[in-house]
Short mmCIF file of C-alpha atoms and ligand atoms in Angstrom, two decimals:
data_model
loop_
_atom_site.label_atom_id
_atom_site.label_comp_id
_atom_site.label_asym_id
_atom_site.label_seq_id
_atom_site.Cartn_x
_atom_site.Cartn_y
_atom_site.Cartn_z
CA MET A 25 91.59 101.62 104.09
CA PRO A 26 90.55 102.65 100.58
CA GLU A 27 88.10 105.50 100.09
CA ALA A 28 84.34 105.22 100.52
CA LYS A 29 82.36 104.45 97.38
CA ILE A 30 78.59 104.51 97.40
CA ALA A 31 76.91 102.36 94.76
CA PRO A 32 73.12 102.64 94.47
CA SER A 33 71.58 99.44 93.15
CA ILE A 34 69.43 100.32 90.15
CA LEU A 35 67.38 97.21 90.84
CA ALA A 36 65.38 99.45 93.17
CA GLY A 37 64.91 102.07 90.45
CA ASP A 38 62.19 102.47 87.83
CA PHE A 39 63.15 100.07 85.03
CA ALA A 40 60.94 102.00 82.58
CA ASN A 41 63.21 105.01 83.06
CA LEU A 42 66.67 103.59 83.61
CA GLU A 43 68.48 106.47 81.94
CA SER A 44 66.92 109.11 84.14
CA GLU A 45 67.20 106.92 87.24
CA CYS A 46 70.94 106.40 86.66
CA LYS A 47 71.47 110.09 85.97
CA ARG A 48 69.48 111.00 89.05
CA MET A 49 71.72 108.81 91.20
CA MET A 50 74.89 110.32 89.70
CA LYS A 51 73.51 113.80 90.42
CA CYS A 52 72.77 112.74 93.99
CA GLY A 53 76.45 111.97 94.52
CA SER A 54 76.83 108.25 93.87
CA ASP A 55 80.32 107.05 93.02
CA TRP A 56 79.36 103.85 91.24
CA LEU A 57 76.16 102.38 89.81
CA HIS A 58 75.52 98.81 90.99
CA ILE A 59 73.87 96.71 88.30
CA ASP A 60 72.34 93.41 89.40
CA ILE A 61 72.43 90.71 86.74
CA MET A 62 70.33 87.64 87.63
CA ASP A 63 69.88 84.63 85.38
CA GLY A 64 66.99 82.74 87.00
CA HIS A 65 69.40 79.85 87.58
CA PHE A 66 72.12 80.89 90.01
CA VAL A 67 69.40 82.86 91.79
CA PRO A 68 65.62 82.42 91.58
CA ASN A 69 65.01 85.70 89.78
CA LEU A 70 65.59 87.33 86.40
CA THR A 71 66.67 90.89 85.79
CA ILE A 72 68.64 92.30 82.87
CA GLY A 73 71.45 91.30 80.52
CA ALA A 74 74.17 92.94 78.45
CA PRO A 75 71.83 94.58 75.88
CA VAL A 76 70.26 96.70 78.60
CA VAL A 77 73.67 97.62 80.01
CA THR A 78 74.72 98.66 76.49
CA CYS A 79 71.74 101.03 76.35
CA ILE A 80 72.47 102.55 79.76
CA ARG A 81 76.11 102.98 78.74
CA GLY A 82 74.94 104.80 75.62
CA ALA A 83 73.22 107.31 77.87
CA LEU A 84 76.04 107.62 80.45
CA PRO A 85 79.45 107.89 78.80
CA LYS A 86 82.34 105.80 80.07
CA GLY A 87 84.56 107.72 82.44
CA GLU A 88 81.61 109.70 83.80
CA SER A 89 79.99 106.77 85.56
CA PHE A 90 81.34 103.46 86.84
CA PHE A 91 79.29 100.32 86.20
CA ASP A 92 79.68 97.77 88.97
CA CYS A 93 78.16 94.62 87.45
CA HIS A 94 77.10 92.08 90.06
CA MET A 95 76.86 88.82 88.15
CA MET A 96 74.43 86.51 89.92
CA VAL A 97 74.76 83.97 87.15
CA SER A 98 75.87 80.39 86.59
CA GLU A 99 78.77 80.02 84.18
CA PRO A 100 80.10 83.55 84.76
CA GLU A 101 82.83 82.87 82.15
CA ARG A 102 80.19 83.06 79.44
CA TRP A 103 79.33 86.72 79.79
CA VAL A 104 82.69 88.42 80.31
CA ASP A 105 83.15 89.65 76.74
CA ASP A 106 79.52 90.72 76.39
CA PHE A 107 79.72 92.84 79.53
CA ALA A 108 83.07 94.33 78.55
CA ASN A 109 81.57 95.30 75.19
CA ALA A 110 78.48 96.63 76.91
CA GLY A 111 80.65 99.06 78.88
CA GLY A 112 80.95 97.33 82.25
CA ASP A 113 83.78 98.62 84.45
CA LEU A 114 83.82 95.92 87.12
CA TYR A 115 82.70 92.31 86.66
CA CYS A 116 81.91 90.75 90.02
CA PHE A 117 81.29 87.01 89.75
CA HIS A 118 80.13 84.69 92.51
CA TYR A 119 82.71 82.42 94.10
CA GLU A 120 80.08 79.67 94.26
CA ALA A 121 79.34 79.82 90.52
CA THR A 122 82.68 78.54 89.19
CA SER A 123 85.62 76.34 90.06
CA GLU A 124 88.06 78.12 87.73
CA HIS A 125 88.46 81.30 89.76
CA GLU A 126 91.92 82.36 88.65
CA ALA A 127 91.28 81.74 84.96
CA LEU A 128 88.08 83.77 85.20
CA ILE A 129 89.86 86.67 86.89
CA ASP A 130 92.48 86.62 84.11
CA LYS A 131 89.73 86.63 81.51
CA ILE A 132 88.01 89.63 83.13
CA HIS A 133 91.27 91.57 83.26
CA ALA A 134 92.11 90.65 79.66
CA ALA A 135 88.73 92.06 78.67
CA GLY A 136 89.68 95.37 80.31
CA MET A 137 87.48 95.26 83.41
CA ARG A 138 88.21 95.16 87.12
CA ALA A 139 87.52 91.79 88.71
CA GLY A 140 85.42 91.27 91.83
CA CYS A 141 84.45 88.09 93.65
CA ALA A 142 81.25 87.85 95.68
CA ILE A 143 80.59 85.43 98.52
CA LYS A 144 77.13 84.40 99.68
CA PRO A 145 76.29 84.52 103.40
CA LYS A 146 77.21 80.87 103.98
CA THR A 147 80.56 81.05 102.13
CA PRO A 148 83.48 81.75 104.48
CA ALA A 149 85.78 84.71 103.89
CA SER A 150 88.73 82.30 103.78
CA ALA A 151 87.44 81.00 100.43
CA VAL A 152 88.80 84.11 98.70
CA PHE A 153 92.03 84.67 100.69
CA ASP A 154 94.26 83.14 98.02
CA LEU A 155 92.46 85.01 95.24
CA VAL A 156 92.76 88.48 96.79
CA PRO A 157 96.18 89.28 95.28
CA LYS A 158 94.56 88.98 91.84
CA LEU A 159 91.24 90.63 92.74
CA ASP A 160 90.22 94.27 92.65
CA MET A 161 87.31 93.81 95.04
CA VAL A 162 85.58 91.30 97.30
CA LEU A 163 81.82 91.53 97.79
CA VAL A 164 80.50 90.16 101.07
CA MET A 165 76.78 89.59 100.55
CA THR A 166 74.66 90.70 103.47
CA VAL A 167 71.50 88.97 102.18
CA GLU A 168 70.97 85.81 100.15
CA PRO A 169 71.33 87.08 96.57
CA GLY A 170 68.23 87.24 94.39
CA PHE A 171 65.98 90.02 95.60
CA GLY A 172 66.13 93.63 96.73
CA GLY A 173 64.51 94.83 99.91
CA GLN A 174 65.67 92.04 102.24
CA LYS A 175 66.85 92.36 105.82
CA PHE A 176 70.55 93.06 106.46
CA MET A 177 72.36 90.04 107.93
CA LYS A 178 74.55 91.39 110.69
CA ASP A 179 76.10 87.98 111.24
CA CYS A 180 78.08 88.44 108.00
CA MET A 181 80.12 91.25 109.60
CA PRO A 182 82.85 89.01 111.10
CA LYS A 183 83.74 88.07 107.51
CA VAL A 184 84.21 91.74 106.62
CA GLU A 185 86.34 92.21 109.75
CA GLU A 186 88.45 89.21 108.85
CA LEU A 187 89.05 90.46 105.31
CA ARG A 188 89.77 94.02 106.43
CA SER A 189 92.33 92.94 109.02
CA LYS A 190 94.14 90.75 106.48
CA PHE A 191 93.85 93.13 103.52
CA PRO A 192 93.92 96.80 104.63
CA ASP A 193 93.94 98.16 101.07
CA LEU A 194 91.29 95.94 99.52
CA ASP A 195 87.99 97.32 98.23
CA ILE A 196 85.43 95.44 100.32
CA GLU A 197 81.83 95.81 99.20
CA VAL A 198 78.69 94.94 101.12
CA ASP A 199 75.33 94.41 99.44
CA GLY A 200 71.86 93.83 100.82
CA GLY A 201 69.76 95.69 103.35
CA LEU A 202 72.15 98.63 103.72
CA SER A 203 70.59 101.87 104.90
CA ASN A 204 71.02 104.53 107.51
CA ASP A 205 69.93 101.96 110.12
CA THR A 206 72.52 99.32 109.26
CA ILE A 207 75.48 101.19 107.77
CA ASP A 208 77.36 101.55 111.06
CA PHE A 209 77.69 97.77 111.43
CA ALA A 210 79.22 97.49 107.95
CA ALA A 211 81.40 100.58 108.29
CA ASP A 212 82.70 99.49 111.71
CA ALA A 213 83.57 96.08 110.29
CA GLY A 214 85.63 97.79 107.59
CA ALA A 215 83.50 97.80 104.43
CA ASN A 216 84.22 100.76 102.13
CA VAL A 217 82.05 100.05 99.04
CA ILE A 218 78.41 100.33 99.98
CA VAL A 219 75.60 99.06 97.78
CA ALA A 220 72.13 100.32 98.63
CA GLY A 221 68.95 99.80 96.64
CA THR A 222 65.92 100.43 98.80
CA GLY A 223 67.99 102.49 101.25
CA VAL A 224 68.75 105.11 98.59
CA PHE A 225 66.00 104.89 95.96
CA LYS A 226 63.17 104.82 98.48
CA ALA A 227 64.71 107.41 100.78
CA LYS A 228 62.84 110.71 101.08
CA ASP A 229 66.03 112.45 100.03
CA PRO A 230 68.42 110.14 98.11
CA GLN A 231 71.16 112.75 98.07
CA GLU A 232 71.06 112.96 101.84
CA ALA A 233 70.95 109.14 102.11
CA ILE A 234 74.08 108.80 99.94
CA ALA A 235 75.88 111.49 101.95
CA ALA A 236 74.97 109.74 105.21
CA LEU A 237 76.31 106.38 103.98
CA ARG A 238 79.55 108.05 102.92
CA ALA A 239 79.88 109.90 106.23
CA ALA A 240 79.49 106.64 108.16
CA VAL A 241 82.32 104.99 106.20
CA ASN A 242 84.56 108.04 106.51
CA LYS A 243 83.90 108.29 110.25
CA ARG A 244 85.21 104.76 110.67
CA GLN A 245 88.32 105.59 108.66
CA LEU A 246 89.20 108.32 111.11
CA LYS A 247 89.15 105.92 114.08
C1 DX5 B 426 70.37 91.35 95.90
C2 DX5 B 426 71.14 92.35 95.11
C3 DX5 B 426 71.25 93.67 95.70
C4 DX5 B 426 69.95 94.41 95.91
C5 DX5 B 426 70.11 95.24 97.13
O1 DX5 B 426 70.55 90.09 95.37
O2 DX5 B 426 72.46 91.88 94.88
O3 DX5 B 426 72.17 94.50 95.00
O4 DX5 B 426 69.60 95.24 94.84
O5 DX5 B 426 68.91 95.82 97.43
P1 DX5 B 426 68.58 96.42 98.87
O6 DX5 B 426 69.59 97.47 99.14
O7 DX5 B 426 67.19 96.91 98.71
O8 DX5 B 426 68.70 95.27 99.84
ZN1 ZN B 427 73.92 93.30 94.03
#
């Protein structure tokens, strides 16, 4: 199984101080920064676009921090170049948002980013099986996308188990409701990339929270 990567979701941070929030998370030991892009169409909420990512990238040089861009948008093809230019490292589109999966993955790679594919709770893991050879990551959503602070859906774990047993070396990310209370379910199922918004930003000690998430994933790897 690939190594643990902890990716705090800056959606739970203070948007008035994104630079310091991102730097604070890097200092606290995060591996990646998870950036939630919502278009008010694919999901019923709006967040940020490429211009904001460009600004954060200006404050956190490439190579020193990894931007995991979770694209909760319709027409994901439209924004690939903008996010590559903005300094995105990984472009994770939603399976449900396009019918041209392979062409989109090629476009993301041609733009110099890693390609991820996210599946909503009702989308089966089998939807992405044929795409995995081309993908760098699969994101199994553990809430309905659109809002932070929702309850972790444990019933999505069989999908993680299915993917892990078929693809031992794949980066499998989980996103939504992850915290100290729920991490063991995800880690036991085989997830290794852990997104946490509320669970890290609202923790009394974010550094400790990140370390605990990592320890839970690593403990599973030793089994
Ligand atoms: C939800 C987003 C998540 C969200 C997670 O649509 O994709 O990344 O920020 O937030 P928590 O960890 O608070 O559930
Ligand atoms: Zn997300």
